[in-house]
PDB file of C-alpha atoms in Angstrom:
ATOM      1  CA  ASP D 384     -14.558 -10.365   2.737  1.00 59.00           C
ATOM      2  CA  ALA D 385     -11.871 -12.308   4.254  1.00 60.00           C
ATOM      3  CA  LYS D 386     -11.827 -12.506   7.931  1.00 86.00           C
ATOM      4  CA  THR D 387      -9.198 -13.324  10.632  1.00 93.00           C
ATOM      5  CA  THR D 388     -10.073 -14.258  14.034  1.00 94.00           C
ATOM      6  CA  GLN D 389      -7.613 -14.238  16.923  1.00 96.00           C
ATOM      7  CA  PRO D 390      -7.512 -14.427  20.748  1.00 96.00           C
ATOM      8  CA  PRO D 391      -7.638 -11.098  22.422  1.00 96.00           C
ATOM      9  CA  SER D 392      -4.856 -11.718  24.626  1.00 97.00           C
ATOM     10  CA  MET D 393      -1.873 -13.904  25.738  1.00 97.00           C
ATOM     11  CA  ASP D 394       0.743 -14.047  27.898  1.00 97.00           C
ATOM     12  CA  CYS D 395       4.068 -15.744  27.458  1.00 96.00           C
ATOM     13  CA  ALA D 396       7.169 -16.141  29.700  1.00 97.00           C
ATOM     14  CA  GLU D 397      10.338 -14.362  28.743  1.00 97.00           C
ATOM     15  CA  GLY D 398      12.694 -17.087  26.951  1.00 97.00           C
ATOM     16  CA  ARG D 399       9.734 -19.395  25.848  1.00 97.00           C
ATOM     17  CA  ALA D 400       8.164 -19.814  22.807  1.00 97.00           C
ATOM     18  CA  ALA D 401       5.030 -17.653  21.850  1.00 98.00           C
ATOM     19  CA  ASN D 402       2.516 -19.540  19.584  1.00 98.00           C
ATOM     20  CA  LEU D 403      -0.252 -17.140  18.438  1.00 98.00           C
ATOM     21  CA  PRO D 404      -2.995 -18.639  16.535  1.00 97.00           C
ATOM     22  CA  CYS D 405      -5.344 -17.199  14.005  1.00 96.00           C
ATOM     23  CA  ASN D 406      -8.467 -18.801  12.033  1.00 95.00           C
ATOM     24  CA  HIS D 407      -9.082 -17.606   8.537  1.00 93.00           C
ATOM     25  CA  SER D 408     -11.470 -20.187   7.493  1.00 91.00           C
ATOM     26  CA  THR D 409     -12.726 -18.014   4.492  1.00 89.00           C
ATOM     27  CA  ILE D 410      -9.564 -17.608   2.985  1.00 91.00           C
ATOM     28  CA  SER D 411      -9.256 -18.261  -0.933  1.00 88.00           C
ATOM     29  CA  GLY D 412      -6.894 -20.346  -2.660  1.00 81.00           C
ATOM     30  CA  ASN D 413      -4.463 -17.558  -3.772  1.00 88.00           C
ATOM     31  CA  GLU D 414      -4.545 -15.245  -0.701  1.00 91.00           C
ATOM     32  CA  TYR D 415      -1.592 -14.832   1.576  1.00 93.00           C
ATOM     33  CA  VAL D 416      -1.769 -14.540   5.313  1.00 94.00           C
ATOM     34  CA  TYR D 417       0.406 -11.962   6.623  1.00 95.00           C
ATOM     35  CA  TRP D 418       1.584 -11.255  10.125  1.00 96.00           C
ATOM     36  CA  TYR D 419       2.443  -8.062  11.635  1.00 97.00           C
ATOM     37  CA  ARG D 420       3.117  -6.608  15.183  1.00 97.00           C
ATOM     38  CA  GLN D 421       2.369  -2.965  16.280  1.00 96.00           C
ATOM     39  CA  ILE D 422       4.139  -1.592  19.614  1.00 94.00           C
ATOM     40  CA  HIS D 423       2.127   0.959  21.181  1.00 85.00           C
ATOM     41  CA  SER D 424       1.869   4.563  19.465  1.00 79.00           C
ATOM     42  CA  GLN D 425       4.054   3.034  16.222  1.00 89.00           C
ATOM     43  CA  GLY D 426       3.073   2.018  13.016  1.00 92.00           C
ATOM     44  CA  PRO D 427       2.495  -2.054  12.318  1.00 95.00           C
ATOM     45  CA  GLN D 428       5.804  -3.993  11.367  1.00 95.00           C
ATOM     46  CA  TYR D 429       5.829  -6.766   9.066  1.00 95.00           C
ATOM     47  CA  ILE D 430       6.795  -9.813  10.454  1.00 96.00           C
ATOM     48  CA  ILE D 431       6.231 -12.800   7.903  1.00 96.00           C
ATOM     49  CA  HIS D 432       4.009 -13.880   5.293  1.00 95.00           C
ATOM     50  CA  GLY D 433       2.875 -17.181   3.852  1.00 95.00           C
ATOM     51  CA  LEU D 434       0.542 -19.119   1.129  1.00 94.00           C
ATOM     52  CA  LYS D 435       0.751 -22.907   1.668  1.00 92.00           C
ATOM     53  CA  ASN D 436       4.276 -23.840   3.220  1.00 86.00           C
ATOM     54  CA  ASN D 437       5.258 -23.229   6.447  1.00 94.00           C
ATOM     55  CA  GLU D 438       7.624 -20.143   6.566  1.00 95.00           C
ATOM     56  CA  THR D 439      10.326 -19.368   8.773  1.00 96.00           C
ATOM     57  CA  ASN D 440      13.022 -15.958   8.914  1.00 95.00           C
ATOM     58  CA  GLU D 441      14.962 -14.276  11.610  1.00 94.00           C
ATOM     59  CA  MET D 442      11.972 -13.073  13.450  1.00 94.00           C
ATOM     60  CA  ALA D 443       9.522 -16.212  13.592  1.00 97.00           C
ATOM     61  CA  SER D 444       7.725 -19.017  12.035  1.00 98.00           C
ATOM     62  CA  LEU D 445       4.557 -19.476  10.437  1.00 98.00           C
ATOM     63  CA  ILE D 446       2.697 -22.788  10.309  1.00 97.00           C
ATOM     64  CA  ILE D 447      -0.208 -23.060   8.045  1.00 96.00           C
ATOM     65  CA  THR D 448      -2.398 -25.990   8.235  1.00 95.00           C
ATOM     66  CA  GLU D 449      -3.040 -28.290   5.247  1.00 93.00           C
ATOM     67  CA  ASP D 450      -6.420 -26.649   4.650  1.00 93.00           C
ATOM     68  CA  ARG D 451      -5.104 -23.141   5.090  1.00 93.00           C
ATOM     69  CA  LYS D 452      -8.135 -22.436   7.428  1.00 94.00           C
ATOM     70  CA  SER D 453      -5.655 -21.504  10.369  1.00 95.00           C
ATOM     71  CA  SER D 454      -2.035 -20.464  11.097  1.00 96.00           C
ATOM     72  CA  THR D 455       0.058 -20.080  14.030  1.00 97.00           C
ATOM     73  CA  LEU D 456       2.914 -17.542  14.251  1.00 98.00           C
ATOM     74  CA  ILE D 457       5.676 -18.788  16.477  1.00 98.00           C
ATOM     75  CA  LEU D 458       8.344 -16.493  18.194  1.00 98.00           C
ATOM     76  CA  PRO D 459      10.798 -19.374  19.647  1.00 97.00           C
ATOM     77  CA  HIS D 460      12.235 -17.224  22.163  1.00 95.00           C
ATOM     78  CA  ALA D 461       9.913 -14.262  23.276  1.00 97.00           C
ATOM     79  CA  THR D 462      11.760 -11.283  24.825  1.00 97.00           C
ATOM     80  CA  LEU D 463      10.228  -8.512  26.935  1.00 97.00           C
ATOM     81  CA  ARG D 464      10.423  -6.301  23.648  1.00 95.00           C
ATOM     82  CA  ASP D 465       8.162  -8.840  21.678  1.00 97.00           C
ATOM     83  CA  THR D 466       5.452  -7.259  24.178  1.00 97.00           C
ATOM     84  CA  ALA D 467       2.880  -6.021  21.329  1.00 97.00           C
ATOM     85  CA  VAL D 468      -0.232  -6.290  19.273  1.00 97.00           C
ATOM     86  CA  TYR D 469      -0.056  -8.935  16.620  1.00 98.00           C
ATOM     87  CA  TYR D 470      -1.865  -8.869  13.786  1.00 97.00           C
ATOM     88  CA  CYS D 471      -2.803 -11.800  11.401  1.00 96.00           C
ATOM     89  CA  ILE D 472      -3.991 -10.404   8.205  1.00 94.00           C
ATOM     90  CA  VAL D 473      -5.765 -11.537   4.943  1.00 92.00           C
ATOM     91  CA  LYS D 474      -6.460  -9.289   1.856  1.00 87.00           C
ATOM     92  CA  LEU D 475      -5.742  -6.165   3.634  1.00 88.00           C
ATOM     93  CA  ILE D 476      -8.232  -6.884   6.445  1.00 90.00           C
ATOM     94  CA  PHE D 477      -6.603  -6.676   9.997  1.00 91.00           C
ATOM     95  CA  GLY D 478      -8.684  -8.411  12.826  1.00 83.00           C
ATOM     96  CA  GLN D 479      -8.482  -7.039  16.187  1.00 88.00           C
ATOM     97  CA  GLY D 480      -4.897  -8.803  16.871  1.00 95.00           C
ATOM     98  CA  THR D 481      -3.934 -10.555  19.846  1.00 97.00           C
ATOM     99  CA  THR D 482      -2.022  -8.646  22.712  1.00 97.00           C
ATOM    100  CA  LEU D 483       0.956 -10.561  23.651  1.00 98.00           C
ATOM    101  CA  GLN D 484       2.286  -9.697  26.949  1.00 97.00           C
ATOM    102  CA  VAL D 485       5.944 -11.218  27.670  1.00 97.00           C
ATOM    103  CA  LYS D 486       6.691 -11.520  31.456  1.00 96.00           C
ATOM    104  CA  PRO D 487      10.022 -12.165  32.965  1.00 95.00           C
TER     105      PRO D 487
ATOM    106  CA  ASP A 201      15.982   8.746   8.213  1.00 55.00           C
ATOM    107  CA  THR A 202      14.592   6.774   4.807  1.00 71.00           C
ATOM    108  CA  GLY A 203      11.018   5.181   6.123  1.00 93.00           C
ATOM    109  CA  VAL A 204       7.890   6.404   5.504  1.00 96.00           C
ATOM    110  CA  SER A 205       7.240   9.911   6.775  1.00 96.00           C
ATOM    111  CA  GLN A 206       3.813  11.577   7.514  1.00 97.00           C
ATOM    112  CA  ASP A 207       2.829  15.198   8.344  1.00 97.00           C
ATOM    113  CA  PRO A 208       1.380  16.224  10.430  1.00 97.00           C
ATOM    114  CA  ARG A 209       2.059  13.851  13.362  1.00 96.00           C
ATOM    115  CA  HIS A 210      -1.031  15.510  14.874  1.00 97.00           C
ATOM    116  CA  LYS A 211      -4.014  17.692  13.929  1.00 98.00           C
ATOM    117  CA  ILE A 212      -6.973  18.939  16.158  1.00 98.00           C
ATOM    118  CA  THR A 213      -9.613  20.431  14.267  1.00 98.00           C
ATOM    119  CA  LYS A 214     -13.361  21.547  14.783  1.00 97.00           C
ATOM    120  CA  ARG A 215     -16.135  19.510  13.431  1.00 97.00           C
ATOM    121  CA  GLY A 216     -17.120  20.967   9.679  1.00 97.00           C
ATOM    122  CA  GLN A 217     -13.590  21.670   8.679  1.00 98.00           C
ATOM    123  CA  ASN A 218     -11.560  20.226   6.018  1.00 98.00           C
ATOM    124  CA  VAL A 219      -7.903  18.725   6.835  1.00 98.00           C
ATOM    125  CA  THR A 220      -5.271  17.487   4.432  1.00 98.00           C
ATOM    126  CA  PHE A 221      -2.485  14.772   5.558  1.00 98.00           C
ATOM    127  CA  ARG A 222       0.442  14.097   3.774  1.00 98.00           C
ATOM    128  CA  CYS A 223       2.535  11.026   3.411  1.00 98.00           C
ATOM    129  CA  ASP A 224       5.947  10.482   1.646  1.00 97.00           C
ATOM    130  CA  PRO A 225       6.686   6.773   1.045  1.00 96.00           C
ATOM    131  CA  ILE A 226       9.971   5.370   0.632  1.00 94.00           C
ATOM    132  CA  SER A 227      12.030   6.200  -2.156  1.00 91.00           C
ATOM    133  CA  GLU A 228      11.136   4.019  -5.195  1.00 86.00           C
ATOM    134  CA  HIS A 229       8.410   2.227  -3.647  1.00 93.00           C
ATOM    135  CA  ASN A 230       5.681   1.734  -6.363  1.00 93.00           C
ATOM    136  CA  ARG A 231       2.540   0.824  -3.812  1.00 94.00           C
ATOM    137  CA  LEU A 232       1.146   3.098  -1.251  1.00 96.00           C
ATOM    138  CA  TYR A 233      -1.781   2.543   1.238  1.00 96.00           C
ATOM    139  CA  TRP A 234      -3.756   4.171   3.546  1.00 97.00           C
ATOM    140  CA  TYR A 235      -5.403   3.152   6.793  1.00 96.00           C
ATOM    141  CA  ARG A 236      -7.324   4.164   9.477  1.00 96.00           C
ATOM    142  CA  GLN A 237      -7.229   3.100  13.010  1.00 95.00           C
ATOM    143  CA  THR A 238      -9.176   3.783  16.008  1.00 94.00           C
ATOM    144  CA  LEU A 239      -8.501   3.159  19.717  1.00 90.00           C
ATOM    145  CA  GLY A 240      -8.399  -0.686  20.390  1.00 88.00           C
ATOM    146  CA  GLN A 241      -9.067  -1.441  16.949  1.00 91.00           C
ATOM    147  CA  GLY A 242      -6.659  -2.789  13.968  1.00 93.00           C
ATOM    148  CA  PRO A 243      -6.069  -0.578  11.096  1.00 94.00           C
ATOM    149  CA  GLU A 244      -8.651  -0.398   8.313  1.00 94.00           C
ATOM    150  CA  PHE A 245      -7.851  -0.557   4.936  1.00 94.00           C
ATOM    151  CA  LEU A 246      -8.853   2.806   3.202  1.00 96.00           C
ATOM    152  CA  THR A 247      -7.236   2.943  -0.383  1.00 96.00           C
ATOM    153  CA  TYR A 248      -4.238   2.136  -2.359  1.00 93.00           C
ATOM    154  CA  PHE A 249      -1.927   3.235  -5.175  1.00 95.00           C
ATOM    155  CA  GLN A 250       0.224   1.667  -7.315  1.00 93.00           C
ATOM    156  CA  ASN A 251       2.284   4.526  -9.040  1.00 93.00           C
ATOM    157  CA  GLU A 252      -0.219   7.389  -9.688  1.00 93.00           C
ATOM    158  CA  ALA A 253      -3.171   5.041 -10.196  1.00 93.00           C
ATOM    159  CA  GLN A 254      -5.592   4.440  -7.244  1.00 93.00           C
ATOM    160  CA  LEU A 255      -6.309   0.715  -7.812  1.00 93.00           C
ATOM    161  CA  GLU A 256      -8.754  -0.065  -4.527  1.00 90.00           C
ATOM    162  CA  LYS A 257     -10.926   2.040  -2.344  1.00 91.00           C
ATOM    163  CA  SER A 258     -12.617   0.523   0.594  1.00 91.00           C
ATOM    164  CA  ARG A 259     -16.297   1.236   1.210  1.00 87.00           C
ATOM    165  CA  LEU A 260     -15.036   3.179   4.375  1.00 81.00           C
ATOM    166  CA  LEU A 261     -13.918   5.508   2.351  1.00 84.00           C
ATOM    167  CA  SER A 262     -17.006   7.721   1.892  1.00 86.00           C
ATOM    168  CA  ASP A 263     -17.563  10.750  -0.511  1.00 91.00           C
ATOM    169  CA  ARG A 264     -16.017  13.356   2.027  1.00 95.00           C
ATOM    170  CA  PHE A 265     -12.646  11.618   1.757  1.00 96.00           C
ATOM    171  CA  SER A 266     -10.243  11.814  -1.304  1.00 95.00           C
ATOM    172  CA  ALA A 267      -6.588  10.733  -1.821  1.00 96.00           C
ATOM    173  CA  GLU A 268      -4.373  11.491  -4.411  1.00 96.00           C
ATOM    174  CA  ARG A 269      -0.863  10.472  -5.547  1.00 96.00           C
ATOM    175  CA  PRO A 270      -0.015  12.898  -8.353  1.00 91.00           C
ATOM    176  CA  LYS A 271       3.294  12.070  -9.776  1.00 87.00           C
ATOM    177  CA  GLY A 272       3.565   8.626  -8.046  1.00 85.00           C
ATOM    178  CA  SER A 273       5.676   9.834  -5.077  1.00 91.00           C
ATOM    179  CA  PHE A 274       4.028  11.397  -2.201  1.00 96.00           C
ATOM    180  CA  SER A 275       0.174  11.048  -1.320  1.00 97.00           C
ATOM    181  CA  THR A 276      -2.388  13.384   0.266  1.00 98.00           C
ATOM    182  CA  LEU A 277      -5.509  12.336   1.820  1.00 97.00           C
ATOM    183  CA  GLU A 278      -8.293  14.815   2.532  1.00 97.00           C
ATOM    184  CA  ILE A 279     -11.027  14.680   4.570  1.00 97.00           C
ATOM    185  CA  GLN A 280     -13.938  17.478   3.959  1.00 97.00           C
ATOM    186  CA  ARG A 281     -16.280  18.583   6.442  1.00 97.00           C
ATOM    187  CA  THR A 282     -14.698  16.517   9.280  1.00 97.00           C
ATOM    188  CA  GLU A 283     -17.306  14.464  11.628  1.00 96.00           C
ATOM    189  CA  GLN A 284     -16.313  13.407  15.209  1.00 96.00           C
ATOM    190  CA  GLY A 285     -16.325   9.987  14.174  1.00 95.00           C
ATOM    191  CA  ASP A 286     -13.341  10.730  11.655  1.00 96.00           C
ATOM    192  CA  SER A 287     -11.162  11.192  14.745  1.00 97.00           C
ATOM    193  CA  ALA A 288      -8.586   8.401  14.531  1.00 97.00           C
ATOM    194  CA  MET A 289      -5.076   7.686  13.554  1.00 97.00           C
ATOM    195  CA  TYR A 290      -4.521   7.825   9.837  1.00 98.00           C
ATOM    196  CA  LEU A 291      -1.587   5.220   8.521  1.00 97.00           C
ATOM    197  CA  CYS A 292       0.222   5.402   5.700  1.00 97.00           C
ATOM    198  CA  ALA A 293       2.302   2.570   4.297  1.00 97.00           C
ATOM    199  CA  SER A 294       4.502   1.913   1.116  1.00 96.00           C
ATOM    200  CA  SER A 295       5.948  -1.325  -0.470  1.00 94.00           C
ATOM    201  CA  GLN A 296       7.955  -2.419  -3.568  1.00 90.00           C
ATOM    202  CA  LEU A 297       6.614  -5.563  -5.529  1.00 73.00           C
ATOM    203  CA  ALA A 298       7.377  -7.528  -2.321  1.00 72.00           C
ATOM    204  CA  PRO A 299       4.494  -7.721   0.097  1.00 78.00           C
ATOM    205  CA  GLU A 300       5.989  -6.334   3.055  1.00 89.00           C
ATOM    206  CA  GLN A 301       4.756  -2.712   3.716  1.00 93.00           C
ATOM    207  CA  PHE A 302       6.422  -0.305   5.510  1.00 94.00           C
ATOM    208  CA  PHE A 303       4.290   1.790   7.775  1.00 95.00           C
ATOM    209  CA  GLY A 304       4.560   5.319   8.757  1.00 95.00           C
ATOM    210  CA  PRO A 305       4.172   6.988  12.298  1.00 94.00           C
ATOM    211  CA  GLY A 306       0.540   7.984  11.609  1.00 96.00           C
ATOM    212  CA  THR A 307      -1.362  11.342  11.916  1.00 97.00           C
ATOM    213  CA  ARG A 308      -3.654  11.422  14.697  1.00 97.00           C
ATOM    214  CA  LEU A 309      -6.696  13.276  14.168  1.00 98.00           C
ATOM    215  CA  THR A 310      -8.897  14.798  16.487  1.00 98.00           C
ATOM    216  CA  VAL A 311     -12.051  16.218  15.540  1.00 98.00           C
ATOM    217  CA  LEU A 312     -13.828  18.726  18.329  1.00 96.00           C
TER     218      LEU A 312
END
């Protein structure tokens, strides 16, 4: 099964960029990478997804390496409301996620 | 509110009892997913419907678990003969053809 690996926690200063890495070395050629986040006691919220090319939307940017074995989610200007658990997902398999703490 | 709704939000039951949860997806979303989430872990995929057809089931979905989506609208997840290990948050999500899934608030099950 496809599997993702993320650091368990990260800190980021408010207003700075948050860069969240994810390893997915067993990803297949036609499988997308998805990112969701979960704020305490709520259901996960979709952020962005990609296949090969870098993607950007109003919430974040997604950088995928050329070999597709890893990716980075970038929140360009983190706010306190971005404090959450961020999940990198391949083939409906969530990892344990990265708890991002945005500090004032 | 036109989001995904789940009922009940909380359920406490005794070991050995049967429980049933309901999920109402966003109107016209043809895909519906069930996940289970335990404390400190990410959601684990259980099963997936496209319209009324159950297209995929996880190995996590033991014989005690059954899910239905009879008319391609709402879905139910039933757990028979509950065990303490079934205690978790059960999440439902729906989507259209787009890959973005919209999650409901979940049903928290506690098995005593």
